[in-house]
Coordinates of C-alpha atoms in Angstrom, one line a residue:
M1 CA 11.6 17.3 -21.1
D2 CA 11.1 19.6 -18.4
E3 CA 14.5 20.4 -17.0
R4 CA 13.1 20.4 -13.3
F5 CA 12.8 16.8 -13.5
V6 CA 16.2 16.0 -14.6
S7 CA 18.7 14.9 -11.9
S8 CA 21.8 16.7 -11.0
S9 CA 24.8 16.2 -13.2
E10 CA 26.5 14.5 -10.6
E11 CA 25.3 10.9 -10.5
D12 CA 25.2 10.6 -6.9
A13 CA 23.9 13.9 -5.8
F14 CA 20.8 14.2 -3.8
G15 CA 17.9 16.8 -4.4
S16 CA 17.6 19.7 -6.6
V17 CA 19.0 23.3 -6.2
M18 CA 16.1 24.9 -8.1
F19 CA 14.1 25.4 -4.9
G20 CA 14.8 25.7 -1.2
A21 CA 15.1 22.8 0.9
V22 CA 11.8 21.3 2.4
D23 CA 11.6 22.7 6.0
N24 CA 8.6 20.9 7.2
P25 CA 8.0 20.4 11.2
V26 CA 6.3 17.0 10.4
I27 CA 9.2 15.5 8.4
H28 CA 11.7 17.0 11.1
R29 CA 9.9 15.4 13.8
L30 CA 9.4 12.0 12.1
A31 CA 13.0 11.9 11.3
A32 CA 14.3 12.8 14.8
N33 CA 11.8 10.2 16.4
W34 CA 12.9 7.3 14.1
K35 CA 14.9 5.5 16.8
R36 CA 12.1 5.5 19.3
R37 CA 9.0 4.9 16.9
A38 CA 10.3 2.5 14.1
T39 CA 9.4 -1.3 14.3
V40 CA 12.8 -2.3 13.1
K41 CA 14.4 -0.6 16.1
R42 CA 12.2 -2.1 18.8
D43 CA 12.7 -5.4 20.6
D44 CA 9.2 -6.9 20.5
T45 CA 8.2 -10.6 21.1
D46 CA 9.3 -12.8 18.1
L47 CA 6.3 -12.7 15.7
L48 CA 6.9 -16.3 14.7
D49 CA 6.4 -17.5 18.0
L50 CA 2.9 -16.3 18.2
F51 CA 1.4 -18.6 15.5
D52 CA -1.7 -20.3 16.9
P53 CA -3.0 -23.1 14.7
A54 CA -6.3 -23.3 16.1
L55 CA -7.3 -19.7 14.8
P56 CA -7.9 -18.4 11.5
D57 CA -5.4 -16.6 9.6
Y58 CA -7.5 -13.7 8.2
P59 CA -10.6 -11.9 9.5
E60 CA -13.6 -13.6 8.0
E61 CA -15.6 -10.5 8.5
I62 CA -13.9 -8.6 5.8
V63 CA -14.2 -11.4 3.1
P64 CA -16.4 -10.0 0.5
F65 CA -18.6 -13.2 0.4
A66 CA -18.8 -13.9 3.9
D67 CA -22.4 -14.0 4.2
H68 CA -22.9 -15.8 0.8
P69 CA -24.7 -19.2 0.9
T70 CA -22.1 -21.0 -1.0
Y71 CA -19.3 -19.8 1.5
T72 CA -21.3 -20.3 4.7
A73 CA -22.3 -23.9 3.6
L74 CA -18.5 -25.1 2.9
P75 CA -17.0 -27.4 5.5
P76 CA -14.7 -25.7 8.1
E77 CA -11.4 -26.9 6.6
Q78 CA -12.3 -25.3 3.2
R79 CA -13.4 -21.9 4.9
S80 CA -10.0 -22.1 6.9
A81 CA -8.0 -22.8 3.5
I82 CA -9.6 -19.7 2.1
L83 CA -8.6 -17.5 5.0
T84 CA -5.1 -18.7 4.9
W85 CA -4.7 -17.9 1.3
A86 CA -6.2 -14.4 1.8
M87 CA -3.5 -13.8 4.4
I88 CA -0.8 -15.2 2.0
T89 CA -2.2 -12.7 -0.6
L90 CA -1.8 -9.8 1.7
N91 CA 1.6 -10.7 2.4
R92 CA 2.5 -11.1 -1.2
N93 CA 0.7 -8.0 -2.3
T94 CA 2.5 -6.1 0.4
E95 CA 5.9 -7.3 -0.6
Y96 CA 5.4 -6.5 -4.2
S97 CA 3.9 -3.1 -3.5
E98 CA 6.8 -2.2 -1.3
T99 CA 9.4 -3.4 -3.5
H100 CA 8.1 -2.1 -6.9
V101 CA 6.1 1.0 -6.2
V102 CA 6.9 2.7 -2.7
N103 CA 10.6 2.2 -2.4
P104 CA 11.2 3.2 -6.0
A105 CA 9.4 6.4 -5.4
F106 CA 11.5 7.2 -2.4
G107 CA 14.5 6.4 -4.4
L108 CA 13.4 8.8 -7.1
I109 CA 13.2 11.7 -4.5
L110 CA 16.5 11.0 -3.2
R111 CA 18.0 11.1 -6.7
G112 CA 16.6 14.6 -7.2
E113 CA 13.9 13.6 -9.6
F114 CA 11.1 16.1 -8.4
P115 CA 11.5 19.9 -8.0
G116 CA 11.8 21.1 -4.6
L117 CA 11.9 17.9 -2.7
W118 CA 15.3 18.0 -1.1
G119 CA 16.7 18.9 2.2
E120 CA 18.7 17.1 5.0
A121 CA 15.6 16.1 7.1
L122 CA 13.8 15.0 4.2
E123 CA 16.5 12.8 2.8
V124 CA 16.9 11.1 6.3
S125 CA 13.3 10.6 6.8
L126 CA 13.2 8.9 3.3
M127 CA 16.4 6.8 4.1
Q128 CA 14.6 5.8 7.5
A129 CA 11.4 4.9 5.6
M130 CA 13.2 2.8 2.9
V131 CA 14.6 0.7 5.8
D132 CA 11.3 0.4 7.4
E133 CA 9.8 -0.9 4.0
Q134 CA 12.7 -3.6 3.6
Y135 CA 11.8 -4.7 7.2
H136 CA 8.0 -4.9 6.3
I137 CA 8.8 -6.9 3.4
L138 CA 11.0 -9.4 5.6
M139 CA 8.4 -9.7 8.2
H140 CA 5.5 -10.5 5.6
R141 CA 7.9 -13.0 3.8
M142 CA 8.7 -14.6 7.2
A143 CA 5.0 -14.9 8.3
S144 CA 4.0 -16.5 5.0
D145 CA 7.0 -19.0 5.4
V146 CA 5.7 -19.8 8.8
T147 CA 2.2 -20.2 7.8
R148 CA 3.4 -22.7 5.0
A149 CA 5.4 -24.7 7.7
R150 CA 2.4 -25.0 10.0
R151 CA -0.4 -25.4 7.5
G152 CA 1.2 -27.0 4.5
E153 CA 3.3 -26.4 1.5
Q154 CA 0.4 -25.9 -0.8
Y155 CA 0.1 -22.0 0.0
Q156 CA 2.6 -20.9 -2.6
E157 CA 2.4 -17.3 -3.1
K158 CA 3.8 -17.5 -6.7
Q159 CA 0.7 -19.1 -7.8
L160 CA -1.3 -15.9 -7.1
P161 CA -1.8 -13.1 -9.8
L162 CA 0.3 -10.0 -9.2
P163 CA -1.4 -7.4 -7.2
Y164 CA -4.0 -5.4 -9.2
V165 CA -2.6 -2.2 -8.1
S166 CA 0.8 -3.1 -9.2
V167 CA -0.2 -4.4 -12.4
T168 CA -2.2 -1.1 -13.1
H169 CA 0.9 0.9 -12.3
R170 CA 3.1 -0.9 -14.4
E171 CA 0.7 -0.8 -17.4
L172 CA 0.3 3.0 -16.9
T173 CA 4.2 3.5 -16.8
E174 CA 4.7 1.4 -19.9
R175 CA 2.5 3.4 -22.0
A176 CA 3.9 6.8 -20.4
V177 CA 5.8 8.8 -23.1
E178 CA 7.8 11.1 -21.1
R179 CA 10.2 10.4 -18.0
W180 CA 8.5 12.9 -16.0
Q181 CA 5.2 11.2 -16.5
R182 CA 6.6 7.9 -15.5
S183 CA 8.2 9.4 -12.3
L184 CA 5.1 11.1 -11.4
L185 CA 2.9 7.7 -11.7
T186 CA 5.3 6.1 -9.4
L187 CA 5.0 8.8 -7.0
A188 CA 1.0 9.0 -7.3
F189 CA 0.8 5.2 -6.6
S190 CA 3.4 5.4 -3.8
T191 CA 1.6 8.3 -2.2
T192 CA -1.8 6.5 -2.5
T193 CA -0.4 3.2 -1.0
E194 CA 1.3 5.1 1.9
L195 CA -1.7 7.1 2.8
S196 CA -4.1 3.8 2.4
I197 CA -2.4 0.8 3.4
G198 CA -2.6 1.5 7.1
A199 CA -6.4 1.2 6.8
Y200 CA -6.3 -2.2 5.4
L201 CA -3.7 -3.3 7.9
E202 CA -6.1 -2.0 10.7
L203 CA -8.7 -4.3 9.7
V204 CA -6.6 -7.1 10.5
A205 CA -4.7 -5.5 13.5
K206 CA -8.0 -4.9 15.3
A207 CA -9.8 -8.2 14.5
D208 CA -10.9 -10.6 17.2
G209 CA -10.2 -14.1 17.3
V210 CA -7.7 -14.2 14.4
Q211 CA -4.1 -15.5 14.1
P212 CA -2.0 -13.4 16.5
M213 CA 0.9 -13.6 14.4
N214 CA -0.8 -12.0 11.7
V215 CA -2.7 -9.5 14.0
T216 CA 0.7 -8.4 15.6
L217 CA 2.4 -8.1 12.1
S218 CA -0.4 -6.1 10.8
R219 CA -0.3 -3.6 14.1
L220 CA 3.5 -3.2 13.8
H221 CA 3.3 -2.6 10.1
R222 CA 0.6 -0.2 10.5
H223 CA 2.4 1.6 13.2
D224 CA 5.2 2.5 10.8
E225 CA 2.9 3.5 8.0
V226 CA 1.2 6.1 10.1
C227 CA 4.5 8.0 9.7
H228 CA 5.1 7.1 6.1
G229 CA 1.7 8.3 5.0
S230 CA 2.6 11.6 6.9
I231 CA 5.8 11.9 5.0
S232 CA 4.0 11.3 1.6
G233 CA 1.2 13.6 2.1
E234 CA 3.6 16.6 3.1
L235 CA 5.8 15.9 0.2
L236 CA 2.6 16.0 -2.2
K237 CA 1.7 19.1 -0.7
V238 CA 5.1 20.6 -1.3
L239 CA 5.5 19.2 -4.9
Y240 CA 2.2 20.0 -6.5
P241 CA 2.5 23.9 -6.6
Q242 CA 5.8 23.7 -8.1
L243 CA 4.5 21.8 -11.2
T244 CA 3.4 23.0 -14.5
D245 CA -0.2 23.1 -15.3
E246 CA 0.4 19.9 -17.6
Q247 CA 2.0 18.2 -15.0
Q248 CA -0.4 18.9 -12.3
R249 CA -3.2 17.5 -14.4
F250 CA -1.2 14.4 -15.0
L251 CA -0.4 14.1 -11.4
L252 CA -4.1 14.5 -10.3
D253 CA -5.2 12.0 -13.0
A254 CA -2.5 9.5 -11.8
L255 CA -3.5 9.9 -8.2
C256 CA -7.2 9.3 -9.5
R257 CA -6.0 6.2 -11.2
A258 CA -4.2 4.7 -8.3
L259 CA -7.1 5.3 -6.0
R260 CA -9.3 3.6 -8.3
A261 CA -7.0 0.6 -8.3
Y262 CA -6.1 0.5 -4.7
S263 CA -9.6 0.7 -3.5
A264 CA -10.8 -2.4 -5.8
N265 CA -11.4 -5.6 -4.3
D266 CA -9.0 -7.8 -6.4
Y267 CA -11.3 -10.7 -7.5
R268 CA -8.5 -12.1 -9.6
A269 CA -6.9 -13.3 -6.6
W270 CA -10.2 -14.6 -5.2
E271 CA -10.8 -16.5 -8.4
A272 CA -7.5 -18.1 -8.0
I273 CA -8.3 -19.0 -4.3
M274 CA -11.5 -20.5 -5.4
R275 CA -9.6 -22.8 -7.7
F276 CA -6.8 -23.8 -5.2
V277 CA -9.3 -24.7 -2.4
G278 CA -11.6 -26.3 -5.0
V279 CA -14.9 -24.4 -4.1
E280 CA -17.9 -25.8 -6.0
G281 CA -19.9 -22.7 -7.3
G282 CA -17.0 -20.2 -6.4
A283 CA -17.1 -18.6 -9.8
D284 CA -20.8 -17.8 -9.4
M285 CA -20.4 -16.8 -5.8
L286 CA -17.9 -14.1 -6.7
Q287 CA -20.1 -13.0 -9.7
D288 CA -22.8 -12.5 -7.2
C289 CA -20.5 -10.4 -5.2
R290 CA -19.6 -8.2 -8.2
S291 CA -23.2 -7.9 -9.3
A292 CA -24.1 -6.8 -5.8
G293 CA -21.4 -3.9 -5.9
R294 CA -19.0 -5.6 -3.6
T295 CA -16.0 -4.0 -5.4
A296 CA -14.1 -2.3 -2.5
L297 CA -12.9 -3.0 0.8
L298 CA -14.1 -0.7 3.6
R299 CA -10.7 1.0 4.2
D300 CA -10.5 4.6 5.3
Y301 CA -9.2 7.0 2.9
S302 CA -9.4 10.1 5.1
G303 CA -5.5 10.7 4.9
L304 CA -5.6 11.1 1.1
H305 CA -8.9 13.0 1.2
Q306 CA -7.4 15.3 3.7
V307 CA -4.2 16.0 1.7
L308 CA -6.2 16.7 -1.6
A309 CA -8.5 18.9 0.4
E310 CA -5.6 20.9 1.7
L311 CA -4.5 21.3 -2.0
D312 CA -7.9 22.4 -2.9
V313 CA -8.2 19.9 -5.7
L314 CA -10.9 17.6 -4.6
D315 CA -13.3 18.9 -7.3
R316 CA -10.6 17.8 -9.9
I317 CA -10.5 14.3 -8.7
E318 CA -12.9 12.1 -10.7
F319 CA -13.4 9.5 -8.0
D320 CA -16.7 8.4 -6.2
W321 CA -15.6 9.0 -2.5
S322 CA -19.0 7.4 -1.6
S323 CA -17.7 4.2 -2.7
V324 CA -15.0 4.1 0.2
K325 CA -14.9 5.1 3.7
V326 CA -13.8 8.6 4.5
S327 CA -14.4 9.1 8.3
G328 CA -12.5 12.4 8.7
R329 CA -10.6 10.7 11.6
L330 CA -7.3 11.2 9.9
P331 CA -5.3 8.5 11.4
Y332 CA -2.5 8.8 8.8
V333 CA -1.6 12.5 8.5
L334 CA 0.0 13.8 11.8

């Protein structure tokens, strides 16, 4: 095992002494500004008071089958139920990802798992981010609870399959032989999530005529993720040059796998929703969408693309960037 991936002999020690502390202006700025920028520190209008039962819970225009004849022919109550399930799915996937991928990755860094990732500002910024993520988990859980109370108890998220990106991460981690491989997998999936989730949240946050509670929730969550994406991107740029060639190859492959998993439109969830809502011909409709190549949501992956470009490794990432959106607007790297 590479000794650079072994934590300090003191169980509670933070960081490694192998390399100098991370002295990064982006991280310093974000750590200093947390009190002013973090959602958890703000006194916004109570999200749960914004629920409007007359409005759909999820933007219809980003549903992959929105223009399919089977869907457009459905009665309003079934279409509404599908959109409610879509938002319940977003909430659950967010909760699961933050709990099982993102915060564990931040915890690994704080325990000194990676070479060169230590320093006071870095550690403070990661602790702040973990607080943010716990608050996001709470916000999404409460939003689902309110939705169930107002729409009906049938919207139970435990009936849904686990998110595809998290299942992929778990399967790869279980197959990894070395501890450093498992650690890099978790970091890769967390980095991809933090640099990409904001673009998904933006699809809801900027939607017109959609449930105000969910629009506001997505806006507030996205606001924090701009900062988290910046931290994650900077850390990747610091860590990568300090890895061995083998570890660099493994990390790039892990990032590629994470990107594929994260950009996929999770048809397992849609298949479950078709069953829950009782859509006749729903399975055929989804197959039509797959056949038409509708496999990815139109998120903006500019943040991750830019980080990889700055590392000069884009040509080593075996991913079809034309299958996703790369606007160059860089909304997630400060």
